[in-house]
PDB file of C-alpha atoms and ligand atoms in Angstrom:
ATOM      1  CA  UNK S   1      14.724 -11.576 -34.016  1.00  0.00           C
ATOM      2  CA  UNK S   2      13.020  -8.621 -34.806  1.00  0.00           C
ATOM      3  CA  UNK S   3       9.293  -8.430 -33.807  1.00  0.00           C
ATOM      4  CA  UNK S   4       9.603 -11.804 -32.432  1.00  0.00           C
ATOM      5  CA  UNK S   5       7.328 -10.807 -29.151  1.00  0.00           C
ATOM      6  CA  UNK S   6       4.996  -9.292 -31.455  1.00  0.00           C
ATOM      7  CA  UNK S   7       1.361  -9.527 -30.370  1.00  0.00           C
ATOM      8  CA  UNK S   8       2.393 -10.921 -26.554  1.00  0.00           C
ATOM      9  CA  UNK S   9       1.601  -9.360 -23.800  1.00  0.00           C
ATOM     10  CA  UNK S  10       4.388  -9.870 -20.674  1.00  0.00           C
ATOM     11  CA  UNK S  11       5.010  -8.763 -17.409  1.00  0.00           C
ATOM     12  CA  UNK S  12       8.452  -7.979 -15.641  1.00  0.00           C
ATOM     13  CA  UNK S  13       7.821  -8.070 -12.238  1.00  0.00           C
ATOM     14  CA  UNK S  14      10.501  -6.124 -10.792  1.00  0.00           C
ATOM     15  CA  UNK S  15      11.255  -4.064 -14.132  1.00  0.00           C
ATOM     16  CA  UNK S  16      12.779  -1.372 -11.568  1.00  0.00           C
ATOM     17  CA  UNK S  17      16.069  -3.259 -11.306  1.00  0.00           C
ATOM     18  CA  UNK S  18      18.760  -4.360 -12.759  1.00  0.00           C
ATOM     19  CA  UNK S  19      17.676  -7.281 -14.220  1.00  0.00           C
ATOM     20  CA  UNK S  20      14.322  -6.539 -14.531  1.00  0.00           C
ATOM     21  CA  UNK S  21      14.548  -3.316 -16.517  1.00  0.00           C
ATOM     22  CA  UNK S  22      16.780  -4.646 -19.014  1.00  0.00           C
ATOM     23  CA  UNK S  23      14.441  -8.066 -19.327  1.00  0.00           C
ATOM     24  CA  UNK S  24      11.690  -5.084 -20.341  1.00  0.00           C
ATOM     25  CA  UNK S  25      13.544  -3.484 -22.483  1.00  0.00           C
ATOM     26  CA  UNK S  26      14.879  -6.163 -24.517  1.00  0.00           C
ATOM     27  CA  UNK S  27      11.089  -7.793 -24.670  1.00  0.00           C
ATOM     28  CA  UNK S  28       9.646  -4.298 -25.797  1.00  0.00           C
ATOM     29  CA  UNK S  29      12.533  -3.701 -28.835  1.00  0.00           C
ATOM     30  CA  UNK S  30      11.760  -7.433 -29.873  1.00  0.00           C
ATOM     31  CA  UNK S  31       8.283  -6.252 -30.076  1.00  0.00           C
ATOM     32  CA  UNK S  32       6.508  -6.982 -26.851  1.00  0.00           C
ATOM     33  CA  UNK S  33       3.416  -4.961 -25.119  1.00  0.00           C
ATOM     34  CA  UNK S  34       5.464  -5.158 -21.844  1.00  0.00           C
ATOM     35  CA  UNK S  35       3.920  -4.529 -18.243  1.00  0.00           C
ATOM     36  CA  UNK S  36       6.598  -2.645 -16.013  1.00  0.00           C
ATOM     37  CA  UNK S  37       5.659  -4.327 -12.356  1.00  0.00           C
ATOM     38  CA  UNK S  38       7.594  -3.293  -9.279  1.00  0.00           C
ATOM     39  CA  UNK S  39       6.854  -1.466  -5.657  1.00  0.00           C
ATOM     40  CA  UNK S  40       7.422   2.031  -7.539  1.00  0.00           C
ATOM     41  CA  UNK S  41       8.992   3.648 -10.612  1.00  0.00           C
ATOM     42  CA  UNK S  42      12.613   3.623 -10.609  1.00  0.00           C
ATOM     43  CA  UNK S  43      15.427   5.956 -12.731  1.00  0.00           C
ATOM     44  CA  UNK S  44      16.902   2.049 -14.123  1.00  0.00           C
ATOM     45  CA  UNK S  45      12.535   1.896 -14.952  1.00  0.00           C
ATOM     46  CA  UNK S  46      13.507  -0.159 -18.764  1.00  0.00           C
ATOM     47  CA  UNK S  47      10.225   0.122 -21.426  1.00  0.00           C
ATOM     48  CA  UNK S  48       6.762  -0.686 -20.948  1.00  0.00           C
ATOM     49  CA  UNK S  49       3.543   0.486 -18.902  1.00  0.00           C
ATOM     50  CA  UNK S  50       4.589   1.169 -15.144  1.00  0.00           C
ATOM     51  CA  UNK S  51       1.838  -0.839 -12.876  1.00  0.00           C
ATOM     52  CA  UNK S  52       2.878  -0.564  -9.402  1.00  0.00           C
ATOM     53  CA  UNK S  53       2.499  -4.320  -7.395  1.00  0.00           C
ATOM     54  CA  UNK S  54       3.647  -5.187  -3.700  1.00  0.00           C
ATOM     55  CA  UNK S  55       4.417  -9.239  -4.282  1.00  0.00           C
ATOM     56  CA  UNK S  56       4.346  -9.313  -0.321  1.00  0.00           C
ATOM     57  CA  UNK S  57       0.750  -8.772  -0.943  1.00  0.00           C
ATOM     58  CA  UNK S  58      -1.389 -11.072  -2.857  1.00  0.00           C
ATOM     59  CA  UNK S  59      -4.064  -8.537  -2.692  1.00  0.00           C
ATOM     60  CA  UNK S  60      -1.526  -6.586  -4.507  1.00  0.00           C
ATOM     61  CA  UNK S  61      -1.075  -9.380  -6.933  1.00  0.00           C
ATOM     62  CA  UNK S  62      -4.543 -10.089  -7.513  1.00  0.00           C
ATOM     63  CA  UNK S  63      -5.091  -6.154  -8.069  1.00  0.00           C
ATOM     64  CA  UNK S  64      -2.631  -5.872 -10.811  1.00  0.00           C
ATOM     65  CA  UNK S  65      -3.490  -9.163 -12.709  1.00  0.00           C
ATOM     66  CA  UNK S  66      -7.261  -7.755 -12.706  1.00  0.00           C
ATOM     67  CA  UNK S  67      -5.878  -4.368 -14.295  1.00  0.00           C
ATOM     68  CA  UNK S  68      -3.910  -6.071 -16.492  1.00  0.00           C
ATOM     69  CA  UNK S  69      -6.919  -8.073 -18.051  1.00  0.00           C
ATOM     70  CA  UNK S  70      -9.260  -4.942 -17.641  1.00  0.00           C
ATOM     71  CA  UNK S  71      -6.927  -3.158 -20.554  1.00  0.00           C
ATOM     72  CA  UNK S  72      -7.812  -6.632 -22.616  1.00  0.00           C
ATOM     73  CA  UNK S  73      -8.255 -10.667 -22.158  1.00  0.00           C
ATOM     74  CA  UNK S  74      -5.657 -11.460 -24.399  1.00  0.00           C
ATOM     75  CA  UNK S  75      -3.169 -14.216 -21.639  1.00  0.00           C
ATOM     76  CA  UNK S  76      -0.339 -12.445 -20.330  1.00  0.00           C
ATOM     77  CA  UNK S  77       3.036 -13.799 -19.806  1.00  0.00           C
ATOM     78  CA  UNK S  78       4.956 -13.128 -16.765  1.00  0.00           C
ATOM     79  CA  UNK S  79       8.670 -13.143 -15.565  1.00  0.00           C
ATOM     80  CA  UNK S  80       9.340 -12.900 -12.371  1.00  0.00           C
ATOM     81  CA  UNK S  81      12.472 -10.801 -11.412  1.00  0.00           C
ATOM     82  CA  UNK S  82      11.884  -9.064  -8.248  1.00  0.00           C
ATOM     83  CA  UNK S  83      14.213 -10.402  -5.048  1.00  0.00           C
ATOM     84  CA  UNK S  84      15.910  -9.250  -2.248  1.00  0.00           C
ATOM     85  CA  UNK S  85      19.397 -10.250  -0.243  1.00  0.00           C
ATOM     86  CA  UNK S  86      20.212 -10.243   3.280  1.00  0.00           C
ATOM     87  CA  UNK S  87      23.485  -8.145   4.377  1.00  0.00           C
ATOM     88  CA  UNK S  88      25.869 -10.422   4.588  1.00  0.00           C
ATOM     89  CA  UNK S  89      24.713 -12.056   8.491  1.00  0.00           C
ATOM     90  CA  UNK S  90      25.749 -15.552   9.878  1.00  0.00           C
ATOM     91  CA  UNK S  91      23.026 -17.950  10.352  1.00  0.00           C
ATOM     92  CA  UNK S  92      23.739 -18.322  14.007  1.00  0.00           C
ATOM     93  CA  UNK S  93      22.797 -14.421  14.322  1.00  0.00           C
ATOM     94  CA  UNK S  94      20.346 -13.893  11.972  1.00  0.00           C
ATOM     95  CA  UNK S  95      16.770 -12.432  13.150  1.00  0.00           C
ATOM     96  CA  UNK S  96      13.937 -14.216  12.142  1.00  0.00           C
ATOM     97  CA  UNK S  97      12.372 -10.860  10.645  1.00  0.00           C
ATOM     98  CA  UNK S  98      15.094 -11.187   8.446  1.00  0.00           C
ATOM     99  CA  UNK S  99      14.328 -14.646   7.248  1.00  0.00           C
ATOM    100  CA  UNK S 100      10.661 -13.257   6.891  1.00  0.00           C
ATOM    101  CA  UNK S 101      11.585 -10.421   4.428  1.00  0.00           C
ATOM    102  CA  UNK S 102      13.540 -12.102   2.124  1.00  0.00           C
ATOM    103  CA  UNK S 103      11.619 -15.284   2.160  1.00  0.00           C
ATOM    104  CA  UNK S 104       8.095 -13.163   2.005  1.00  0.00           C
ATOM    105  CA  UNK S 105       9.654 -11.777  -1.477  1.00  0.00           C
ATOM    106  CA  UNK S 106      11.954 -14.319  -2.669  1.00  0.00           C
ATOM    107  CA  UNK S 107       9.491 -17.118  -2.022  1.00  0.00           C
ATOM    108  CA  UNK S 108       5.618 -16.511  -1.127  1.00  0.00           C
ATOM    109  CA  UNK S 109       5.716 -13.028  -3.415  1.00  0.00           C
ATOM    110  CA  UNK S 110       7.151 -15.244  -6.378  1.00  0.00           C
ATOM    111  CA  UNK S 111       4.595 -18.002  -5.613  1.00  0.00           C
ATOM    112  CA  UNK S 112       1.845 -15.537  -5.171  1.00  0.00           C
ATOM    113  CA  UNK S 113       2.435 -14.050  -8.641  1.00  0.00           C
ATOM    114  CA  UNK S 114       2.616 -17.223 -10.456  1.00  0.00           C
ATOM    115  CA  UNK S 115      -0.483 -18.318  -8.747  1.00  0.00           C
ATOM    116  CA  UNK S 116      -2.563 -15.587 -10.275  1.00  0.00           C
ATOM    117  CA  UNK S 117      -0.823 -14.931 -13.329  1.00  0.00           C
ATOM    118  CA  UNK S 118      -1.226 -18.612 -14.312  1.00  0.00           C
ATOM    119  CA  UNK S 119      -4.235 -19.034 -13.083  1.00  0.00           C
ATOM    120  CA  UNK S 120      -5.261 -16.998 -15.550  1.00  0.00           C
ATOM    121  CA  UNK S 121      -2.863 -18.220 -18.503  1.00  0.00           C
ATOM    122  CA  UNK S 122      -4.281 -21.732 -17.811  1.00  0.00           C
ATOM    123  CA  UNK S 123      -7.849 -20.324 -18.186  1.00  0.00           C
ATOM    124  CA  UNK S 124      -7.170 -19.159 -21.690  1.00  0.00           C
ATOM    125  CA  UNK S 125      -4.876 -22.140 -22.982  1.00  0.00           C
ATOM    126  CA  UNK S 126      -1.187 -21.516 -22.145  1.00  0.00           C
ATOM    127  CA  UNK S 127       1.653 -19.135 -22.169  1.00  0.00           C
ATOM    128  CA  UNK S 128       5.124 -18.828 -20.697  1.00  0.00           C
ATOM    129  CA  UNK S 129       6.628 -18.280 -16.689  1.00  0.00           C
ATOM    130  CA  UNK S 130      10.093 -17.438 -16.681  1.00  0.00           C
ATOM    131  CA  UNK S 131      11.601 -17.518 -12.898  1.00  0.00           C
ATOM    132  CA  UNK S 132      14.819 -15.592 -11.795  1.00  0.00           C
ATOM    133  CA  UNK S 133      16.274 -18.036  -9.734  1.00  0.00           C
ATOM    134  CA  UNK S 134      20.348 -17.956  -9.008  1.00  0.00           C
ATOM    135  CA  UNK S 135      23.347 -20.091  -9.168  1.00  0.00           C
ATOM    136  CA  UNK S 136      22.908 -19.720  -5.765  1.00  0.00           C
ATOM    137  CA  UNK S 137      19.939 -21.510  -5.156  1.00  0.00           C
ATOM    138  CA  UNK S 138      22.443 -24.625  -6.451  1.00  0.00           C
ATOM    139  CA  UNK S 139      25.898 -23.900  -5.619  1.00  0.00           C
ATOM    140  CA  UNK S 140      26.631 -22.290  -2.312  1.00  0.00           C
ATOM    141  CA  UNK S 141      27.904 -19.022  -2.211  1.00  0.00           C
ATOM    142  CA  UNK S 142      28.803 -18.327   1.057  1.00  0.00           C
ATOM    143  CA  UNK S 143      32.635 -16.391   0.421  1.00  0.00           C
ATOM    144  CA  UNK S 144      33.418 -13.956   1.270  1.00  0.00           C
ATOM    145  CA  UNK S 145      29.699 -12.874   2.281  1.00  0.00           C
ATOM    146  CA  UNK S 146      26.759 -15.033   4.350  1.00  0.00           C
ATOM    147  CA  UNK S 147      23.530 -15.153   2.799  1.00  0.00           C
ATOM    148  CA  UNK S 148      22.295 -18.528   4.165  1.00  0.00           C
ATOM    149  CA  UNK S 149      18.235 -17.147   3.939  1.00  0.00           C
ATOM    150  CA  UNK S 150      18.796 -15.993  -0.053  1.00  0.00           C
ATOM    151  CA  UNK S 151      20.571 -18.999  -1.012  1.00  0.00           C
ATOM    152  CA  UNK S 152      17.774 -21.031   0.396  1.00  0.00           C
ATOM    153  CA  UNK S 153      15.304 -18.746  -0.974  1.00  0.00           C
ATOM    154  CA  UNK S 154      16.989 -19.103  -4.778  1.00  0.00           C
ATOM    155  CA  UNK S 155      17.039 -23.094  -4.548  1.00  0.00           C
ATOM    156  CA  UNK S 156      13.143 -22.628  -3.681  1.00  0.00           C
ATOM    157  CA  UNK S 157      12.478 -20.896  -6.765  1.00  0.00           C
ATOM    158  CA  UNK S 158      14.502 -23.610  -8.833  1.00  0.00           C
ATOM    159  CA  UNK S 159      12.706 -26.641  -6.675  1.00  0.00           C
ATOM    160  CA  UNK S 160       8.552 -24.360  -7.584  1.00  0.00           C
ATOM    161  CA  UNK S 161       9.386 -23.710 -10.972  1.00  0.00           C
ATOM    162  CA  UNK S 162      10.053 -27.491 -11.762  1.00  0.00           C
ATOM    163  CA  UNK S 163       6.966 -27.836  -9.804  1.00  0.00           C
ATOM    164  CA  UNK S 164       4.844 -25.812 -11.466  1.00  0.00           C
ATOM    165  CA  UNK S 165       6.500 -27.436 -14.768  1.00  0.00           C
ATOM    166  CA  UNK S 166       4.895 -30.442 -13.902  1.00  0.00           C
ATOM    167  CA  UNK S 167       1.486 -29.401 -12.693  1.00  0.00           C
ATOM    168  CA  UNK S 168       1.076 -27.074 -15.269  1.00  0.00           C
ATOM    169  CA  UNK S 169       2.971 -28.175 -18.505  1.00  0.00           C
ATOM    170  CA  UNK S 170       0.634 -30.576 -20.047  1.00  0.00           C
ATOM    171  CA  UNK S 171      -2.138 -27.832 -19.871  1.00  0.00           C
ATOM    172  CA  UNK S 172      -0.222 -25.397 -21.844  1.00  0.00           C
ATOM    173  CA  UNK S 173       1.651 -22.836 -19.124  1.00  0.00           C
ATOM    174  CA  UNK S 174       5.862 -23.344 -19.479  1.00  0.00           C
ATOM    175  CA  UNK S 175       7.375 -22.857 -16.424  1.00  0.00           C
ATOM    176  CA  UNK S 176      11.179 -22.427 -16.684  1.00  0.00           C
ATOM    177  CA  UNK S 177      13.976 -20.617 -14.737  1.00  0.00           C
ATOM    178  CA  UNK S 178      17.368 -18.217 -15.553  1.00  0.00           C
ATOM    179  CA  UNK S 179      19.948 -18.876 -13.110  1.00  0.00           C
ATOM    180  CA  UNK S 180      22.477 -15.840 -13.204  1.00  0.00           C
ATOM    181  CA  UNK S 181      25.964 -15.455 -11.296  1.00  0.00           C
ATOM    182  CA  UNK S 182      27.311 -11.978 -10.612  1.00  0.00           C
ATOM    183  CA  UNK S 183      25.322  -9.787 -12.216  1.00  0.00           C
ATOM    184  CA  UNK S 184      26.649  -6.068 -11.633  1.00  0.00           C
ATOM    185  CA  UNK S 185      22.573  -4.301 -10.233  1.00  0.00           C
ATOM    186  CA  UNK S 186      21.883  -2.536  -7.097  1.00  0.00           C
ATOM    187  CA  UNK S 187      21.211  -5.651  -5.943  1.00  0.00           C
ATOM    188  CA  UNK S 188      25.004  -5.830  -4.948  1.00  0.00           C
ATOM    189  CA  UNK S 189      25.688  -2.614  -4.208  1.00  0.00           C
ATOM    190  CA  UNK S 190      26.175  -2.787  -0.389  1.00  0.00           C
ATOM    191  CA  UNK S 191      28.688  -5.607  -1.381  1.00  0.00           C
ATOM    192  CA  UNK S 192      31.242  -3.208  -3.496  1.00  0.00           C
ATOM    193  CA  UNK S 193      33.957  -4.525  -1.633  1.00  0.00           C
ATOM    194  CA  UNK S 194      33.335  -8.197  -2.369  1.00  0.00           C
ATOM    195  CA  UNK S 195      33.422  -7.416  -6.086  1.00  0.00           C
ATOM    196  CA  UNK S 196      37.280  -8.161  -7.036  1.00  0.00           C
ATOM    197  CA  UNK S 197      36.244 -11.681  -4.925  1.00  0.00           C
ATOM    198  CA  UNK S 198      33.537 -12.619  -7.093  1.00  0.00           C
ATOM    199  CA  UNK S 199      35.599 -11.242 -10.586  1.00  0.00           C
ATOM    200  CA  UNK S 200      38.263 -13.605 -10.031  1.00  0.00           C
ATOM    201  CA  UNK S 201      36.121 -16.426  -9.080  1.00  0.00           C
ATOM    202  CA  UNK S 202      34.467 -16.252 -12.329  1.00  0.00           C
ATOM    203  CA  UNK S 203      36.072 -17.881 -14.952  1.00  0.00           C
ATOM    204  CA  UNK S 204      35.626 -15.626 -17.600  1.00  0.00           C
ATOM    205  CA  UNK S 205      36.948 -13.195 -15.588  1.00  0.00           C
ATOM    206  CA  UNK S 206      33.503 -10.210 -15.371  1.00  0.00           C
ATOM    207  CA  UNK S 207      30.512  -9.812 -14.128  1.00  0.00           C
ATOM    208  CA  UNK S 208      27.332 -10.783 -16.520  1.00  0.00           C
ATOM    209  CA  UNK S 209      25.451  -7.554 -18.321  1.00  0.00           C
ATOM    210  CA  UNK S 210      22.398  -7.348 -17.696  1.00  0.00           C
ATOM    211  CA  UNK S 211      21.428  -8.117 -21.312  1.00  0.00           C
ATOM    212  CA  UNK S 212      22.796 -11.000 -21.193  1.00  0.00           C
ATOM    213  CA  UNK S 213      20.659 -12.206 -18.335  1.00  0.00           C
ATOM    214  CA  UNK S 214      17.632 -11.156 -20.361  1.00  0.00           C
ATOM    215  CA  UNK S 215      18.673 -13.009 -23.953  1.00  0.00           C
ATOM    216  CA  UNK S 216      18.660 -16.256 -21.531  1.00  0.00           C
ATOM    217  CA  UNK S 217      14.537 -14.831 -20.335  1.00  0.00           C
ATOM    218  CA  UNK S 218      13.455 -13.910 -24.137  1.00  0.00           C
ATOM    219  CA  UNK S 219      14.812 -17.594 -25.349  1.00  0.00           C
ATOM    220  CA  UNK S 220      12.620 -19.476 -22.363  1.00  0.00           C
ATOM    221  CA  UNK S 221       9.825 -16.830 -23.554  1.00  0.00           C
ATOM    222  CA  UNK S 222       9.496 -17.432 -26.984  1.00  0.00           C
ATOM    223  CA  UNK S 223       8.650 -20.443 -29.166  1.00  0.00           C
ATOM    224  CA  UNK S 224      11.468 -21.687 -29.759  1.00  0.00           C
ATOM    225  CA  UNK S 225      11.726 -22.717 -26.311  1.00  0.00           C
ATOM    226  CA  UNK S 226       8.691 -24.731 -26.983  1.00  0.00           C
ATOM    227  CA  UNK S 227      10.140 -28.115 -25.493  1.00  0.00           C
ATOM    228  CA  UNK S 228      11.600 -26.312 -22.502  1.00  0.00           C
ATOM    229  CA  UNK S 229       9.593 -27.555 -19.540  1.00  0.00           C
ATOM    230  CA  UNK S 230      11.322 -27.165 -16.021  1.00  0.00           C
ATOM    231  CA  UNK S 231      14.360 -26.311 -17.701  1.00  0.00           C
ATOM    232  CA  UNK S 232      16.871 -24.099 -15.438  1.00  0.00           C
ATOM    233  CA  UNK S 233      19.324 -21.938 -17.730  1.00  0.00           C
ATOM    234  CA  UNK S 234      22.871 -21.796 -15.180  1.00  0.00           C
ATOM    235  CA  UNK S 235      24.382 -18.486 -16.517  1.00  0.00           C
ATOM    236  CA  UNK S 236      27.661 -18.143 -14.728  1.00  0.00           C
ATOM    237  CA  UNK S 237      30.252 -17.069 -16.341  1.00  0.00           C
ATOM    238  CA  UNK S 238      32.109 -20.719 -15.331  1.00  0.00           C
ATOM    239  CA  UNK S 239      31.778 -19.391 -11.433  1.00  0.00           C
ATOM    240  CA  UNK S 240      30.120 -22.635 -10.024  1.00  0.00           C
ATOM    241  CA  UNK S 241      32.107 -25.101 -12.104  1.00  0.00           C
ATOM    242  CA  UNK S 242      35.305 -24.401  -9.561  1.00  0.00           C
TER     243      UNK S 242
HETATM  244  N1  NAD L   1      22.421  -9.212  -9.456  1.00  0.00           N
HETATM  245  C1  NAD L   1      22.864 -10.455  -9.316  1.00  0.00           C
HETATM  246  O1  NAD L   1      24.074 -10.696  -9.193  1.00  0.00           O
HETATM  247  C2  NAD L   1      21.890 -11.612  -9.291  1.00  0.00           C
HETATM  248  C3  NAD L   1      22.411 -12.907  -9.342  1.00  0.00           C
HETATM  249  C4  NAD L   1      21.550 -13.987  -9.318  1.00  0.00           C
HETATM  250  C5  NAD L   1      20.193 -13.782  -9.234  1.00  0.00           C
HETATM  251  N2  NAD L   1      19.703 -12.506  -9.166  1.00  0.00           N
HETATM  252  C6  NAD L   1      18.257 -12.346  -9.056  1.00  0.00           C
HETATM  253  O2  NAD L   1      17.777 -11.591 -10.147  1.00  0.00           O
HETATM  254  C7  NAD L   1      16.615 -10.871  -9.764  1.00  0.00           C
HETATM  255  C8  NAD L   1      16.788  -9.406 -10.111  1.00  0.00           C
HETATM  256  O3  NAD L   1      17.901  -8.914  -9.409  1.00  0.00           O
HETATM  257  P1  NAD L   1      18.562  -7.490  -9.692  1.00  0.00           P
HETATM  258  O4  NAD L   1      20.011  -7.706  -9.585  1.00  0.00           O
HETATM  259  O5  NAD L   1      17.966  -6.893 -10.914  1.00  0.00           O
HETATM  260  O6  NAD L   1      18.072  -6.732  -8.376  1.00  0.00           O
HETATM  261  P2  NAD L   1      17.590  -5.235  -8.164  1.00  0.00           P
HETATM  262  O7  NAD L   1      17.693  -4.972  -6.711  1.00  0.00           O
HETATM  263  O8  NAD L   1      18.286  -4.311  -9.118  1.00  0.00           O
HETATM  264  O9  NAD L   1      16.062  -5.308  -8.600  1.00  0.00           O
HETATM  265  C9  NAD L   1      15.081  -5.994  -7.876  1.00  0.00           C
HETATM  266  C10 NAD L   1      13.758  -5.289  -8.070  1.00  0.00           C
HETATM  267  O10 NAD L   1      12.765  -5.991  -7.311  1.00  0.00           O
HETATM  268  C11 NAD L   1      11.869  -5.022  -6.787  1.00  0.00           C
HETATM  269  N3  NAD L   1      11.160  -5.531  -5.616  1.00  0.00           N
HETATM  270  C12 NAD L   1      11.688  -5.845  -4.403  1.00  0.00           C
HETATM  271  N4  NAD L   1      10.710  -6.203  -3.559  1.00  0.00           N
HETATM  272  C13 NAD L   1       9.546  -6.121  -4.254  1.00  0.00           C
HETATM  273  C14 NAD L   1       8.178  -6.352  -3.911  1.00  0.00           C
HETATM  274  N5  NAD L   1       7.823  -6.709  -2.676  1.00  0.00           N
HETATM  275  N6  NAD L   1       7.243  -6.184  -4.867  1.00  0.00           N
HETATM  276  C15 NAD L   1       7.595  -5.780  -6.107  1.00  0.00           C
HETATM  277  N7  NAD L   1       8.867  -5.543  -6.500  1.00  0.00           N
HETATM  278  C16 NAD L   1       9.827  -5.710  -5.568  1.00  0.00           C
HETATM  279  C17 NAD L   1      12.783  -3.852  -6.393  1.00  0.00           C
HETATM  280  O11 NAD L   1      12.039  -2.652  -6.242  1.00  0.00           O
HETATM  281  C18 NAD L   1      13.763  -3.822  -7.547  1.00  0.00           C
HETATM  282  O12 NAD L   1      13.356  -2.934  -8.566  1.00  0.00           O
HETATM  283  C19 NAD L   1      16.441 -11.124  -8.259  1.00  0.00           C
HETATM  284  O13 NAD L   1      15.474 -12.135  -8.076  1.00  0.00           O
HETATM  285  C20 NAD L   1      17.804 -11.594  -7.832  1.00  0.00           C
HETATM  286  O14 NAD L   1      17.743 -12.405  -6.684  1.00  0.00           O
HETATM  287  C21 NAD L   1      20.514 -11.414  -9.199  1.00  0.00           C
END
C-alpha cells in the first residue's frame, strides 16, 4: 500500500495526540502531503506540516483552511481527531462549564471544521471526512468512571457524520467515522487506575495501538472505501459486545 495517498493532500486535526499523530504518520509513509492541525506542537507531533488551529474557534478554522489553500487549490481531505474527556464527574454534579468545554470541542469544533473543510471539498468535486467518534458514543461506558457529557458528545459525532453522509454524499464528499475502544493516549492518562478495568473488559484482552486506530482512518480515506457512505468502523477489541 505503498504510495497509496500519493498526490492527496489531508489534514489531522489533532495530529498532537495519540491518535492523531499516528493517523499522520501512517498517511505521510503511505505517501500523503499531510497537514499537522492541533492547538500547538506536541513531543507525540507524528509527520507532516505543523499549522496551529483552535476548533473552539471557527475563526480559527476558517484561518487555517484559507492557509491551507493559499500553499495550493488542490481539495484537501480532513480527519478529524481532536477531543477532550471530562474527569470522571456524576451528572448530578457536573458544572455546566464543563458540559461547555467538552461539547465546544467534541461537538461545535468538529462541526465547525467539517463545515469549512467541506465546504471547500464540495466546491472542487469531492474528497473524503473521516470522524473520530467512540464506542462510546454507542455503548455506554459509564464503569468504573462517569463521563455522561463525552459519551453524549461521541454519539453526536456518529449521529453528524451520517448526516453529513447524506447531505453531502451524492455531491462527491464521503463522510465516515472510526469508532475506537481503549486506546492507550494521554487522553487516558488521568484514568491510570481504571486501566486493569478496561483490559479485562476487552475481550481480546489489550488496549488498541494507535496504528491500529489509524489503518481503520487510511481504509475510510482511500478509494477503496469508495462505497463507504455513513459507514461507522466499531474498533473494540470485543469490549461492547459484553
Ligand atoms: N484514547 C482512547 O481511548 C479513545 C477512545 C475512543 C475515542 N477516542 C477519540 O479519539 C480522538 C483522539 O484521542 P487521543 O486519544 O489521541 O487523545 P489525545 O488527548 O492524545 O489527543 C487529542 C488532541 O486533540 C487536541 N485538541 C484538543 N482540543 C483542541 C482544540 N480546541 N483545537 C485543536 N486541537 C485540540 C489536543 O491538543 C491533542 O493533541 C478523540 O476524539 C477521542 O475522543 C479516543
Amino acid at each position: 500500500m505503498q504510495n497509496r495517498f500519493r498526490g492527496r493532500r489531508i489534514a489531522v486535526v489533532g495530529a498532537a495526540g495519540g491518535i492523531g499523530a499516528a493517523v499522520a504518520d501512517a498517511l505521510s509513509r503511505e505517501g500523503a502531503q499531510v497537514y499537522a492541525l492541533d492547538l500547538r506542537p506536541a513531543e507525540a507531533m507524528g509527520a507532516g506540516e505543523f499549522v496551529p488551529v483552535d476548533i473552539t474557534s471557527e475563526a480559527s478554522v476558517a484561518e487555517a483552511v484559507t492557509a491551507l489553500y493559499a500553499r495550493s487549490p488542490e481539495p484537501v481531505d480532513l480527519v478529524n481527531s481532536a477531543g477532550i474527556v471530562e474527569n470522571d464527574v456524576a451528572a448530578e454534579d457536573m458544572p455546566m462549564e464543563t458540559f461547555d468545554r467538552v461539547m465546544a470541542v467534541n461537538l461545535r469544533g468538529v462541526f465547525a471544521t467539517c463545515k469549512h473543510f467541506g465546504r471547500e471539498l464540495l466546491a472542487r468535486g469531492g474528497g473524503a471526512i473521516v470522524n473520530i467518534a467512540s464506542m462510546s458514543g454507542n455503548h455506554v461506558v459509564n464503569e468504573p468512571q462517569r463521563q455522561s457529557v463525552y459519551n453524549s458528545s461521541k454519539a453526536a459525532v456518529s449521529a453528524l457524520t451520517r448526516s453529513l453522509a447524506v447531505e453531502w454524499g451524492g455531491r462527491g464528499v464521503r463522510v465516515n467515522a472510526v469508532s475506537p475502544g481503549y486506546v492507550d493516549t494521554p487522553l487516558n492518562a488521568l484514568k491510570r487506575h481504571m486501566h486493569d478495568h478496561w483490559i479485562e473488559g476487552t475481550v481480546v484482552g489489550r488496549f488498541a495501538r494507535v496504528e491500529e486506530i489509524a489503518a481503520a482512518v487510511g481504509y475510510l480515506l482511500s478509494d477503496e472505501a469508495a462505497y463507504c457512505c455513513g459507514t461507522e468502523l466499531l474498533i473494540d477489541g470485543g469490549f461492547s459486545l459484553r
